[in-house]
Amino acid sequence: TQQSTNAESRIDPPEAKTPLRQATPSFQSPFYIN
């Protein structure tokens, strides 16, 4: 289970931040994307 989470986070890093971006796209969007 740990390996799966690590591989997914490494392959799809933007997906993990998707919820954070949606919460505050005005503040997190530019900060996280950059």
Short mmCIF file of C-alpha atoms in Angstrom, two decimals, residues 4-30:
data_model
loop_
_atom_site.label_atom_id
_atom_site.label_comp_id
_atom_site.label_asym_id
_atom_site.label_seq_id
_atom_site.Cartn_x
_atom_site.Cartn_y
_atom_site.Cartn_z
CA SER A 4 1.35 2.42 -4.43
CA THR A 5 0.86 5.80 -2.77
CA ASN A 6 4.46 6.77 -3.36
CA ALA A 7 4.38 5.80 -7.04
CA GLU A 8 1.12 7.64 -7.62
CA SER A 9 2.36 10.78 -5.90
CA ARG A 10 5.57 10.71 -7.94
CA ILE A 11 3.88 10.02 -11.28
CA ASP A 12 0.90 12.34 -10.72
CA PRO A 13 2.04 15.09 -8.36
CA PRO A 14 -0.56 17.61 -9.60
CA GLU A 15 -3.39 15.23 -8.80
CA ALA A 16 -2.43 15.20 -5.12
CA LYS A 17 -2.65 18.99 -5.06
CA THR A 18 -5.95 19.06 -6.94
CA PRO A 19 -8.02 19.30 -3.70
CA LEU A 20 -5.79 22.06 -2.35
CA ARG A 21 -6.03 24.03 -5.58
CA GLN A 22 -9.82 23.76 -5.64
CA ALA A 23 -10.04 25.01 -2.06
CA THR A 24 -8.16 28.20 -2.91
CA PRO A 25 -7.38 28.50 -6.64
CA SER A 26 -6.62 32.19 -6.23
CA PHE A 27 -3.87 31.58 -3.68
CA GLN A 28 -2.78 27.96 -4.15
CA SER A 29 -3.14 27.79 -7.93
CA PRO A 30 -0.18 30.10 -8.73
#
